[in-house]
mmCIF file of C-alpha atoms and ligand atoms in Angstrom:
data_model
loop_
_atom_site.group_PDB
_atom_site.id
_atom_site.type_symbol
_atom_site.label_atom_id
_atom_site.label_comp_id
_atom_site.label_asym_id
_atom_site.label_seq_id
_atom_site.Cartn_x
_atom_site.Cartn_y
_atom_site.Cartn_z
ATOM 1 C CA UNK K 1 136.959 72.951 199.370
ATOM 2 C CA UNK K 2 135.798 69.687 197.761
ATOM 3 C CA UNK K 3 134.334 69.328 194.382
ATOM 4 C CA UNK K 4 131.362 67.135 192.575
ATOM 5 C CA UNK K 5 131.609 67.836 189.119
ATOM 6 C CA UNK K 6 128.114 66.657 187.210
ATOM 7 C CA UNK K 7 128.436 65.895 183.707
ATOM 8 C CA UNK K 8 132.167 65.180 184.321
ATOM 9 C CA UNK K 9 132.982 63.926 180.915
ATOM 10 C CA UNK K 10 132.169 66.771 178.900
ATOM 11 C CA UNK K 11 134.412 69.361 177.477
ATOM 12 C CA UNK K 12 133.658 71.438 180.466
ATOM 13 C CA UNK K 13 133.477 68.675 182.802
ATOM 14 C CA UNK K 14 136.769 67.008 181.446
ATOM 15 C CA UNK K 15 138.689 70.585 182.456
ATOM 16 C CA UNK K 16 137.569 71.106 186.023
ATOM 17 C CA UNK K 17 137.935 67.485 186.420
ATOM 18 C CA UNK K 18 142.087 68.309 184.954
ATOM 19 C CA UNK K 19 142.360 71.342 187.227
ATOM 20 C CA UNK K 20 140.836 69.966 190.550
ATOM 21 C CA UNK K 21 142.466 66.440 190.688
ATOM 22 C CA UNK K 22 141.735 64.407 194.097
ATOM 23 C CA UNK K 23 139.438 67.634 195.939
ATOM 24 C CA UNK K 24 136.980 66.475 193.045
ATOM 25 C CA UNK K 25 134.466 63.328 192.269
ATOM 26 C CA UNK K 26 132.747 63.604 188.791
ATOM 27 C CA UNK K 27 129.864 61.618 187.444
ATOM 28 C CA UNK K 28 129.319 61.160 184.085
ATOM 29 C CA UNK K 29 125.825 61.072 182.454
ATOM 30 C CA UNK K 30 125.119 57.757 184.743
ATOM 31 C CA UNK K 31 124.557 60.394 187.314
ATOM 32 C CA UNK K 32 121.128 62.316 185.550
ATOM 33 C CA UNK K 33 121.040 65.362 187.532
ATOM 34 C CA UNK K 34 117.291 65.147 187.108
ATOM 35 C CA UNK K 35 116.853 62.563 189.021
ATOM 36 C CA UNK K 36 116.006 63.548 192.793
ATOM 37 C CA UNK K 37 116.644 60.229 194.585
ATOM 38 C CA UNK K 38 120.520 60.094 192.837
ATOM 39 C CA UNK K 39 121.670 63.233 193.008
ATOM 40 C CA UNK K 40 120.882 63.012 197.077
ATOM 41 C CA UNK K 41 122.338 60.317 197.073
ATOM 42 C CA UNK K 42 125.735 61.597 195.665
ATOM 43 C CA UNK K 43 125.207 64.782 197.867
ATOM 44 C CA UNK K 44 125.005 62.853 200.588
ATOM 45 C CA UNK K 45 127.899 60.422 199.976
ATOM 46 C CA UNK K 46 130.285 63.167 198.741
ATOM 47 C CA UNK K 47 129.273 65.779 200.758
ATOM 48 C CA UNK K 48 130.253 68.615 198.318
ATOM 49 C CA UNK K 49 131.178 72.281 199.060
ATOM 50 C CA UNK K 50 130.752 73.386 195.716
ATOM 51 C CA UNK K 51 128.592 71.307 192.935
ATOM 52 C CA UNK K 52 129.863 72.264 189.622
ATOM 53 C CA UNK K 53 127.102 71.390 186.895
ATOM 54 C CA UNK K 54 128.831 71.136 183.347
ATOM 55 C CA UNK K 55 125.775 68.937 182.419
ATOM 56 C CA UNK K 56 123.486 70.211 179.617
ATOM 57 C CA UNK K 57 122.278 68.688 176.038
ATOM 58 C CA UNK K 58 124.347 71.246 173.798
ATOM 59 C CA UNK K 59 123.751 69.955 170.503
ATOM 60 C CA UNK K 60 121.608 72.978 169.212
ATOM 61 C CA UNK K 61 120.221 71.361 166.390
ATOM 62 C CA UNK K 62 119.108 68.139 168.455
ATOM 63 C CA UNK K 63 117.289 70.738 170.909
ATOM 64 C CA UNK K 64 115.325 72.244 168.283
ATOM 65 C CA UNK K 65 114.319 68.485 166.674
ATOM 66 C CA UNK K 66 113.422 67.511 170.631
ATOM 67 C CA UNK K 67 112.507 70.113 172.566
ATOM 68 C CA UNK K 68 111.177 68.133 175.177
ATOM 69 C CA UNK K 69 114.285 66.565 175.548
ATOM 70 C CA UNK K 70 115.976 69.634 175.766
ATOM 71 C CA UNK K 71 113.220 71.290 178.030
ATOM 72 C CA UNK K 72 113.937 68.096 180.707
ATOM 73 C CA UNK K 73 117.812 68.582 179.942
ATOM 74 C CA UNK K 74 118.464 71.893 179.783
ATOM 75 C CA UNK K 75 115.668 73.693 181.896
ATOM 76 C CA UNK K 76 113.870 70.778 184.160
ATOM 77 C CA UNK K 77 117.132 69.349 185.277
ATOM 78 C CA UNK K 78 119.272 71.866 186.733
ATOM 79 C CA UNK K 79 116.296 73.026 189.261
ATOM 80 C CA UNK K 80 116.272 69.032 190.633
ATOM 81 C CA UNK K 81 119.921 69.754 190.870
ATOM 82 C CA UNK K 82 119.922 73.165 192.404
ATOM 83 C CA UNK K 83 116.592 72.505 194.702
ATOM 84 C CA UNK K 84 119.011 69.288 195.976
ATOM 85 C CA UNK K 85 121.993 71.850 196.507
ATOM 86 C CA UNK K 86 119.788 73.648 198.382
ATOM 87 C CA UNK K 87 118.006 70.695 200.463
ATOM 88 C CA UNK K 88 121.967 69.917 201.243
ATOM 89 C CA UNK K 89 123.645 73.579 202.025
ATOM 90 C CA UNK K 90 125.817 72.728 199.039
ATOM 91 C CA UNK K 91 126.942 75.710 196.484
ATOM 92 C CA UNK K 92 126.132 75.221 192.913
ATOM 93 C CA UNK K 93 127.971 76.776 189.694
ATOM 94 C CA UNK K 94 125.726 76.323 186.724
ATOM 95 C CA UNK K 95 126.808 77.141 182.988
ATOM 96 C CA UNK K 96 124.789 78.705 180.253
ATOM 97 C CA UNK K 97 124.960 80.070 177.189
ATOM 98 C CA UNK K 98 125.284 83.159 174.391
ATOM 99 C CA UNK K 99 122.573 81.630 172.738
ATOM 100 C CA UNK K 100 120.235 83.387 175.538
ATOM 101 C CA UNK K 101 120.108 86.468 173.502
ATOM 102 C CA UNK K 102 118.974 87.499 170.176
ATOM 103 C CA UNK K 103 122.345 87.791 168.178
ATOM 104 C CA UNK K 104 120.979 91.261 166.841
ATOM 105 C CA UNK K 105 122.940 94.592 167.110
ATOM 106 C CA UNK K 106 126.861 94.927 167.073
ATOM 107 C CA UNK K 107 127.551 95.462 170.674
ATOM 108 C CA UNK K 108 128.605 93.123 173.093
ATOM 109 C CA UNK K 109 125.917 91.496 175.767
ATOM 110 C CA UNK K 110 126.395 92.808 179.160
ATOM 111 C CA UNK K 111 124.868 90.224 182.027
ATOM 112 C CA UNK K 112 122.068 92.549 182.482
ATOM 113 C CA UNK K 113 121.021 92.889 178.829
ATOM 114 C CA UNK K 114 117.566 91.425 177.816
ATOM 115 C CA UNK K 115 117.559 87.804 177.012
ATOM 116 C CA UNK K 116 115.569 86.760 173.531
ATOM 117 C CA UNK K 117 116.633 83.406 172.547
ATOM 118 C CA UNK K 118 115.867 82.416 168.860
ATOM 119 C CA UNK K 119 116.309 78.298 169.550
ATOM 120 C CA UNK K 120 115.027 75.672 171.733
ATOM 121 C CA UNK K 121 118.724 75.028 172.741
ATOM 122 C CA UNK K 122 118.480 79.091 174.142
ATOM 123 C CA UNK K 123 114.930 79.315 175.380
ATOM 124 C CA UNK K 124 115.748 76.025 177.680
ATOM 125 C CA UNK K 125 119.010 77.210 178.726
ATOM 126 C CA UNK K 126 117.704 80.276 179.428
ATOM 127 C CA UNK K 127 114.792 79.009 181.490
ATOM 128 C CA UNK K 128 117.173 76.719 183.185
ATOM 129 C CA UNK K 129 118.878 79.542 184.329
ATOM 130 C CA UNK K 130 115.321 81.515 185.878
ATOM 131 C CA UNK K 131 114.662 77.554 187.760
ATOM 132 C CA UNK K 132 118.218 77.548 189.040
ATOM 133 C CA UNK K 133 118.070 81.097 190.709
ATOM 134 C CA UNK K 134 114.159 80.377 192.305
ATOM 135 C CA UNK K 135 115.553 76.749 193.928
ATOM 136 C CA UNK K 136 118.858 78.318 195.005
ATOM 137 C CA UNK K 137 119.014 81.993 194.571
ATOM 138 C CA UNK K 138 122.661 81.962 195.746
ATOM 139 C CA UNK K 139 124.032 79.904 192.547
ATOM 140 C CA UNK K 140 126.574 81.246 190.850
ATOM 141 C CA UNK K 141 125.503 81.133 186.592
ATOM 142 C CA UNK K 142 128.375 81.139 183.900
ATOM 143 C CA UNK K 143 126.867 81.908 180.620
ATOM 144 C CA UNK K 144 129.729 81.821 178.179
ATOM 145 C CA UNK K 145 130.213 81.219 174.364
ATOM 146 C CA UNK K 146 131.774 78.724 171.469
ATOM 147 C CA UNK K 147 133.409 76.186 173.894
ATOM 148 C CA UNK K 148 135.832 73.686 172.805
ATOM 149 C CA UNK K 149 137.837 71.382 174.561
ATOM 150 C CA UNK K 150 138.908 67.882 174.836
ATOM 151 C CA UNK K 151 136.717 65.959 172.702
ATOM 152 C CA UNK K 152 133.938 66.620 170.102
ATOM 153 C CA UNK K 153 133.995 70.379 168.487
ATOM 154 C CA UNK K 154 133.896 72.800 166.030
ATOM 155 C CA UNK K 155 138.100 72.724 166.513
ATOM 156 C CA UNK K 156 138.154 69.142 166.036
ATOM 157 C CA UNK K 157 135.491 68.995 163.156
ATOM 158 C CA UNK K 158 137.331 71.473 161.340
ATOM 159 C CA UNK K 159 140.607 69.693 161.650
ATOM 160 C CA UNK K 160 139.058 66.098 160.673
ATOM 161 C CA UNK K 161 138.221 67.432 157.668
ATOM 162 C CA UNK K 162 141.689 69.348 156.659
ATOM 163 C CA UNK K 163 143.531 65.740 157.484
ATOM 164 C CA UNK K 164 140.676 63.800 155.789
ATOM 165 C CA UNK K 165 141.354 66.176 152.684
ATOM 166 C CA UNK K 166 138.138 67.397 152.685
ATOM 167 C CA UNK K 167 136.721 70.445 151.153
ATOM 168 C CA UNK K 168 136.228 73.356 154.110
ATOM 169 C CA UNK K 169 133.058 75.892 153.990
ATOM 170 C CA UNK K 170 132.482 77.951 156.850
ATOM 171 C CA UNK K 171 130.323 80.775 157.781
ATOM 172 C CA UNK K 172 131.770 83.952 158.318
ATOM 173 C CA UNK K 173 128.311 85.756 159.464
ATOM 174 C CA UNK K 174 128.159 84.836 162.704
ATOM 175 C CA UNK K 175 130.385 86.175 165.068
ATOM 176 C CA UNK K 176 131.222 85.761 168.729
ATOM 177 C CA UNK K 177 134.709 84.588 171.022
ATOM 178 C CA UNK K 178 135.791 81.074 170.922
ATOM 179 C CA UNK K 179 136.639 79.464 174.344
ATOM 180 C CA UNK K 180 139.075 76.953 175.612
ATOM 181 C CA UNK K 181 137.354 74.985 177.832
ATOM 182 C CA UNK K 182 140.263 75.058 180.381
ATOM 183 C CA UNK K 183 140.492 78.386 180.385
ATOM 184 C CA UNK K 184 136.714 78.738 181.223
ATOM 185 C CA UNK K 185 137.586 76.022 184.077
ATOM 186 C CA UNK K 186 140.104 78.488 185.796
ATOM 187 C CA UNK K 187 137.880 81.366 185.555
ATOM 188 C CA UNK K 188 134.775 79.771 187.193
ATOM 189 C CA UNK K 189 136.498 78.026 190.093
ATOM 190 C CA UNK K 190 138.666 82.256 190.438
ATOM 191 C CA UNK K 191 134.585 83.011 190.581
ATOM 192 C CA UNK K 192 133.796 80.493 193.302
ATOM 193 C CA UNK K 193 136.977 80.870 195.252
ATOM 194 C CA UNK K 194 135.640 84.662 195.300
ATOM 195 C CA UNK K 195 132.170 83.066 196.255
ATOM 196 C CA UNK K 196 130.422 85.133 193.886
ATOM 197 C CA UNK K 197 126.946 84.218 192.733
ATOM 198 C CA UNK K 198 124.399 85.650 190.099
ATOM 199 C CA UNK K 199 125.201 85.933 186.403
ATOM 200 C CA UNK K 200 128.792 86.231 184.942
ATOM 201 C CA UNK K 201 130.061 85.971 181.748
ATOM 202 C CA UNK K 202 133.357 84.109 181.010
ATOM 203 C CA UNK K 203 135.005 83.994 177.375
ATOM 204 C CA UNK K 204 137.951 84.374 175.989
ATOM 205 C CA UNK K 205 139.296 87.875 175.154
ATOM 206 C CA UNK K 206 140.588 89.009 171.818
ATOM 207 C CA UNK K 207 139.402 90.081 168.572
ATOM 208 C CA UNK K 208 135.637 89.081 167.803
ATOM 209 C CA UNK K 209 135.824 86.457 165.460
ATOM 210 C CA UNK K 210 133.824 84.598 162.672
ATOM 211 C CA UNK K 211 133.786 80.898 162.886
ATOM 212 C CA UNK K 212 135.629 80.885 159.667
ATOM 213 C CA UNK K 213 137.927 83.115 161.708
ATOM 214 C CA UNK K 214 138.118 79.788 163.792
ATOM 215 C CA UNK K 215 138.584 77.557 161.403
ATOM 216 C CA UNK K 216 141.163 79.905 159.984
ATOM 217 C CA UNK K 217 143.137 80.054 163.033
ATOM 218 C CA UNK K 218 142.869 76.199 163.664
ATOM 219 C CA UNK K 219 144.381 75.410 160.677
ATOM 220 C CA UNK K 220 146.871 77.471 160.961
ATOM 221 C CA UNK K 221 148.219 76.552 164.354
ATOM 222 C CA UNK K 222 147.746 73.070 163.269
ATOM 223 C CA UNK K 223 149.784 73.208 160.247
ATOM 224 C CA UNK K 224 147.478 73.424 157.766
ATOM 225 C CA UNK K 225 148.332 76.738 156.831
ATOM 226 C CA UNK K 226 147.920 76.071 152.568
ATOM 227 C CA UNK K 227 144.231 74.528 153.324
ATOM 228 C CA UNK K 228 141.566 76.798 151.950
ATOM 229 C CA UNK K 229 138.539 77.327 153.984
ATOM 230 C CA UNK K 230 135.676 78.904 151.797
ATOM 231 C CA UNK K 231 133.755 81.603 153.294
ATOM 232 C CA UNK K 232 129.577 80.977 153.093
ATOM 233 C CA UNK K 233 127.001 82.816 154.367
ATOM 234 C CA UNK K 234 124.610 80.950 157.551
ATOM 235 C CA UNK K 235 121.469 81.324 154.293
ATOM 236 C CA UNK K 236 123.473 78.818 152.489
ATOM 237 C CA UNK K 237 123.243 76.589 155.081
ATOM 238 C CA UNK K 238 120.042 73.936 155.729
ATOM 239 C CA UNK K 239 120.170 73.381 159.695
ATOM 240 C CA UNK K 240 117.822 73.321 162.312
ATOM 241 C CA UNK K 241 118.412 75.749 164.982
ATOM 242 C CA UNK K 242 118.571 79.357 163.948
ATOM 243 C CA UNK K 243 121.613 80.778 165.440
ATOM 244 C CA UNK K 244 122.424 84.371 166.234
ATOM 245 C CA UNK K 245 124.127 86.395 164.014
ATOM 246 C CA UNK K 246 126.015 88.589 166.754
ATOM 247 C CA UNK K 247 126.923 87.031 170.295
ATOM 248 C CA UNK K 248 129.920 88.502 171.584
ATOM 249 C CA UNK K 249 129.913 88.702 175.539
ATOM 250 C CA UNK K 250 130.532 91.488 177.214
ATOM 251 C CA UNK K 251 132.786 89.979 180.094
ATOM 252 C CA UNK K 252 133.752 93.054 182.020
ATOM 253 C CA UNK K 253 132.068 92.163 185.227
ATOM 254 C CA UNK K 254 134.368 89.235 185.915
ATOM 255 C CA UNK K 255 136.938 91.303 184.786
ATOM 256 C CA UNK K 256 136.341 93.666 187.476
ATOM 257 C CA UNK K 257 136.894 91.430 189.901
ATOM 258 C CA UNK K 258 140.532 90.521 188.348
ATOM 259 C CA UNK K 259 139.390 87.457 186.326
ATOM 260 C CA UNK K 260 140.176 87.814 182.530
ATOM 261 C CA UNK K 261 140.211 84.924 180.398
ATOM 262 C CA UNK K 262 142.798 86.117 177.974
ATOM 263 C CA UNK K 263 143.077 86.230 173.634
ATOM 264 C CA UNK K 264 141.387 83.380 172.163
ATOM 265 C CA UNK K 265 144.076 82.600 169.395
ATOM 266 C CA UNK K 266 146.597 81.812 172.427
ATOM 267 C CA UNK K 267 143.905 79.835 174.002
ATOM 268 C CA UNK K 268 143.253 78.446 170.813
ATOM 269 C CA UNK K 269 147.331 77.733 170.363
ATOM 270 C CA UNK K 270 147.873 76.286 173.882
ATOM 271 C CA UNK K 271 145.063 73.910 173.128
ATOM 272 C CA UNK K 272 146.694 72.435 170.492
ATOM 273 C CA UNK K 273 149.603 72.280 171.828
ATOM 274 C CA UNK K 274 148.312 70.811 175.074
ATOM 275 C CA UNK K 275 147.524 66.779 175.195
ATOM 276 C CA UNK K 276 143.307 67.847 174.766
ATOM 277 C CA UNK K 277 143.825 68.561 171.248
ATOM 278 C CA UNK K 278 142.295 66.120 169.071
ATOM 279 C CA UNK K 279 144.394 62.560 168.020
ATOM 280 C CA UNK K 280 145.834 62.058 164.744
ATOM 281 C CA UNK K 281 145.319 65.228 162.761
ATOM 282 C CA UNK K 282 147.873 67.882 163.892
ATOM 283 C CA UNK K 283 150.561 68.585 161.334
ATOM 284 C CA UNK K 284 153.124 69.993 164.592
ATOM 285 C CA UNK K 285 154.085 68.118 167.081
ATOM 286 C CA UNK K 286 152.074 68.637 170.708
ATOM 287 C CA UNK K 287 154.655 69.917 172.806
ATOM 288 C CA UNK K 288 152.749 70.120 175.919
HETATM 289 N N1 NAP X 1 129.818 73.809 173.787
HETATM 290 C C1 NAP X 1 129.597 75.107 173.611
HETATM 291 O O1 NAP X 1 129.953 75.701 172.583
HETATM 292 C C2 NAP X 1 128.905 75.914 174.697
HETATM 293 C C3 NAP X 1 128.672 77.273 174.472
HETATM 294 C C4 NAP X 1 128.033 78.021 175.457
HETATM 295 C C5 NAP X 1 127.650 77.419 176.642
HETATM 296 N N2 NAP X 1 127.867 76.089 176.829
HETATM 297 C C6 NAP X 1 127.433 75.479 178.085
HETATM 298 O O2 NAP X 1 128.579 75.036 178.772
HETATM 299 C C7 NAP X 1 128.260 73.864 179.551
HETATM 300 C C8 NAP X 1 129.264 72.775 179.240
HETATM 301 O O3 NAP X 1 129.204 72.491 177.845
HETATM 302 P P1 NAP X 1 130.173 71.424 177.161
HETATM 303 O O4 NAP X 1 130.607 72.008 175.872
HETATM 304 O O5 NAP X 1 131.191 70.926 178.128
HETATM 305 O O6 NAP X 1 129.106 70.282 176.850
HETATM 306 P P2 NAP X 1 129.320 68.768 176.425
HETATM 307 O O7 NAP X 1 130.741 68.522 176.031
HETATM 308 O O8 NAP X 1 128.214 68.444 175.484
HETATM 309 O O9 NAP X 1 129.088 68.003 177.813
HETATM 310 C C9 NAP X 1 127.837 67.958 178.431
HETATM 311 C C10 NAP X 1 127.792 66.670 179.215
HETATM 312 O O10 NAP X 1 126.575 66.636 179.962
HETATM 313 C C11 NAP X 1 126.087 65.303 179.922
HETATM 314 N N3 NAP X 1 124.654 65.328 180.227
HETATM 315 C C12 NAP X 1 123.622 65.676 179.438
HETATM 316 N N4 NAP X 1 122.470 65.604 180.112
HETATM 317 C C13 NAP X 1 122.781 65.172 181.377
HETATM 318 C C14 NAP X 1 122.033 64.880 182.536
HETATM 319 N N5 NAP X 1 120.699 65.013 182.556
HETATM 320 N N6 NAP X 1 122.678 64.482 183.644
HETATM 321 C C15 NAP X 1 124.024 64.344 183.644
HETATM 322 N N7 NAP X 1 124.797 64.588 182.569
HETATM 323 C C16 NAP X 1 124.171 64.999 181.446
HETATM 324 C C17 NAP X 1 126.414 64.818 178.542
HETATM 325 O O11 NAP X 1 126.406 63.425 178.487
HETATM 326 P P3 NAP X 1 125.990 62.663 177.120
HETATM 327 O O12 NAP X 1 127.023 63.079 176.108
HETATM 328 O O13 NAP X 1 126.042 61.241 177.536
HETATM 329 O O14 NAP X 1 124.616 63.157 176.794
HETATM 330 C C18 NAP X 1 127.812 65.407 178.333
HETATM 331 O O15 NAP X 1 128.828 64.543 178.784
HETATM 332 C C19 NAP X 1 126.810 73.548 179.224
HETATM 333 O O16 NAP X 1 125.975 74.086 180.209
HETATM 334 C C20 NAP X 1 126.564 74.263 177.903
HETATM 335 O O17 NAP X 1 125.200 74.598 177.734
HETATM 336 C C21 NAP X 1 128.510 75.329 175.888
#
């Protein structure tokens, strides 16, 4: 099977781009994939089995200060992309998000559960998502939850500031399941070796977790295990994109089919042990 990965140097991007070597060709953002006459063109010149679309605007509080921005990015874009897929007989993966759902009640979100995004980052993913399935109905969507990877992330933020000596507040009010972006990687292309399509959701297993939980856990694996992380509440906090209080996946369809993305603190301690964890501020030694 060959590979074009679209928004290639992403966190999401950056992993399939790690795991699928030469049967891959990524573009970074200098391919928009909502522009028609481009993304043809690469179509045509790659000829692509499977187009894997890790491109979206993710910063959540940017989407809610431009939501036409995010309404092009995040909603217009992918159906240019998928309506191309189509034009070409190409497959298409597309990734969304948690953030599709309210973040009220204490029980995990099934694929099937009603969608009620609170942000512009949500209500364009999740529109992105209806566009996708009318312009290829076949596509295969990934909604998953609290990525990080190589590059710029709540991981790496909280880790700056531990080696910068920095105080560390963190909410503990919000909970969901981190993900290692390779470990998402492995479990869509398991998805599309299967040739599944329709809605999955792919995060990593474990305990639910706070993202002071996160934090916690980072620090610790990183050796930073006497830094204090405060816990605050998300009302203490002056940002622009509500986000939901509760948005733990329920991931058991994929696991049906055999594809289980395992604990998130081993994720979490792989990745920084791996060479995508971020330069200069581990206190152990990458061994990986
Ligand atoms: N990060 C999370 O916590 C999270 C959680 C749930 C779901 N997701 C979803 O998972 C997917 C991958 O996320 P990620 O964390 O890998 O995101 P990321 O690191 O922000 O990467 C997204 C990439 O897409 C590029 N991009 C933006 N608009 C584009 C366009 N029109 N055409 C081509 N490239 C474009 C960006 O380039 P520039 O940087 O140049 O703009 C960036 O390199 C996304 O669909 C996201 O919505 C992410």
């Amino acid at each position: 099977m060959k590979f074009l990965i679209t928004g290639a140097n992403g966190q999401l991007g950056t992993a399939f781009g790690q795991l699928l070597g030469e049967r891959a060709e990524g573009f970074g953002h200098a391919l928009d994939i909502g522009e028609s006459g481009a993304v043809e063109a690469a179509l045509l010149r790659v000829a692509p089995d499977v187009v894997l679309n890790a491109a979206a605007m993710t910063h959540v509080d940017t989407c809610e200060r431009e939501p036409q921005r995010a309404h092009r990015e995040n909603a217009l874009a992918p159906e240019v992309l998928a309506a191309m897929c189509a034009r070409h007989g190409a497959r298409l993966l597309h990734v969304s998000t948690d953030y599709v759902f309210s973040g009220t009640g204490a029980t995990p979100f099934a694929e099937n559960a009603t969608p009620a995004p609170r942000s512009v980052y949500g209500r364009t993913k999740l529109e992105g998502e209806a566009r996708v399935q009318a312009a290829l109905p076949e596509a295969l969507i990934v909604r998953t939850s609290w990525v990080y990877g190589r590059g710029r992330n709540f991981v790496a933020a909280i880790l700056a500031q531990a080696a910068a000596g920095n105080p560390i507040r963190v909410v503990d009010d919000q909970r969901g399941r981190p993900t290692r972006a390779l470990a998402l990687a492995e479990g869509i292309l398991a998805l599309v070796e299967r040739a599944a399509h329709g809605v999955y959701h792919l995060a990593n297993g474990g305990e639910e977790a706070t993202w002071w939980d996160l934090a916690r856990a980072a620090l610790d694996e990183a050796g930073y295990e006497g830094t204090d992380v405060e816990r605050i509440s998300s009302d203490s906090l002056t940002v622009d994109a509500p986000r939901p209080a509760y948005s733990v996946l329920d991931c058991d369809k994929a696991a049906q089919e055999g594809i289980r993305l395992g604990p998130w603190r081993e994720a979490l301690r792989e990745h920084l042990r791996s060479d995508d964890a971020p330069e200069g501020v581990l206190r152990r030694e990458r061994s990986a």
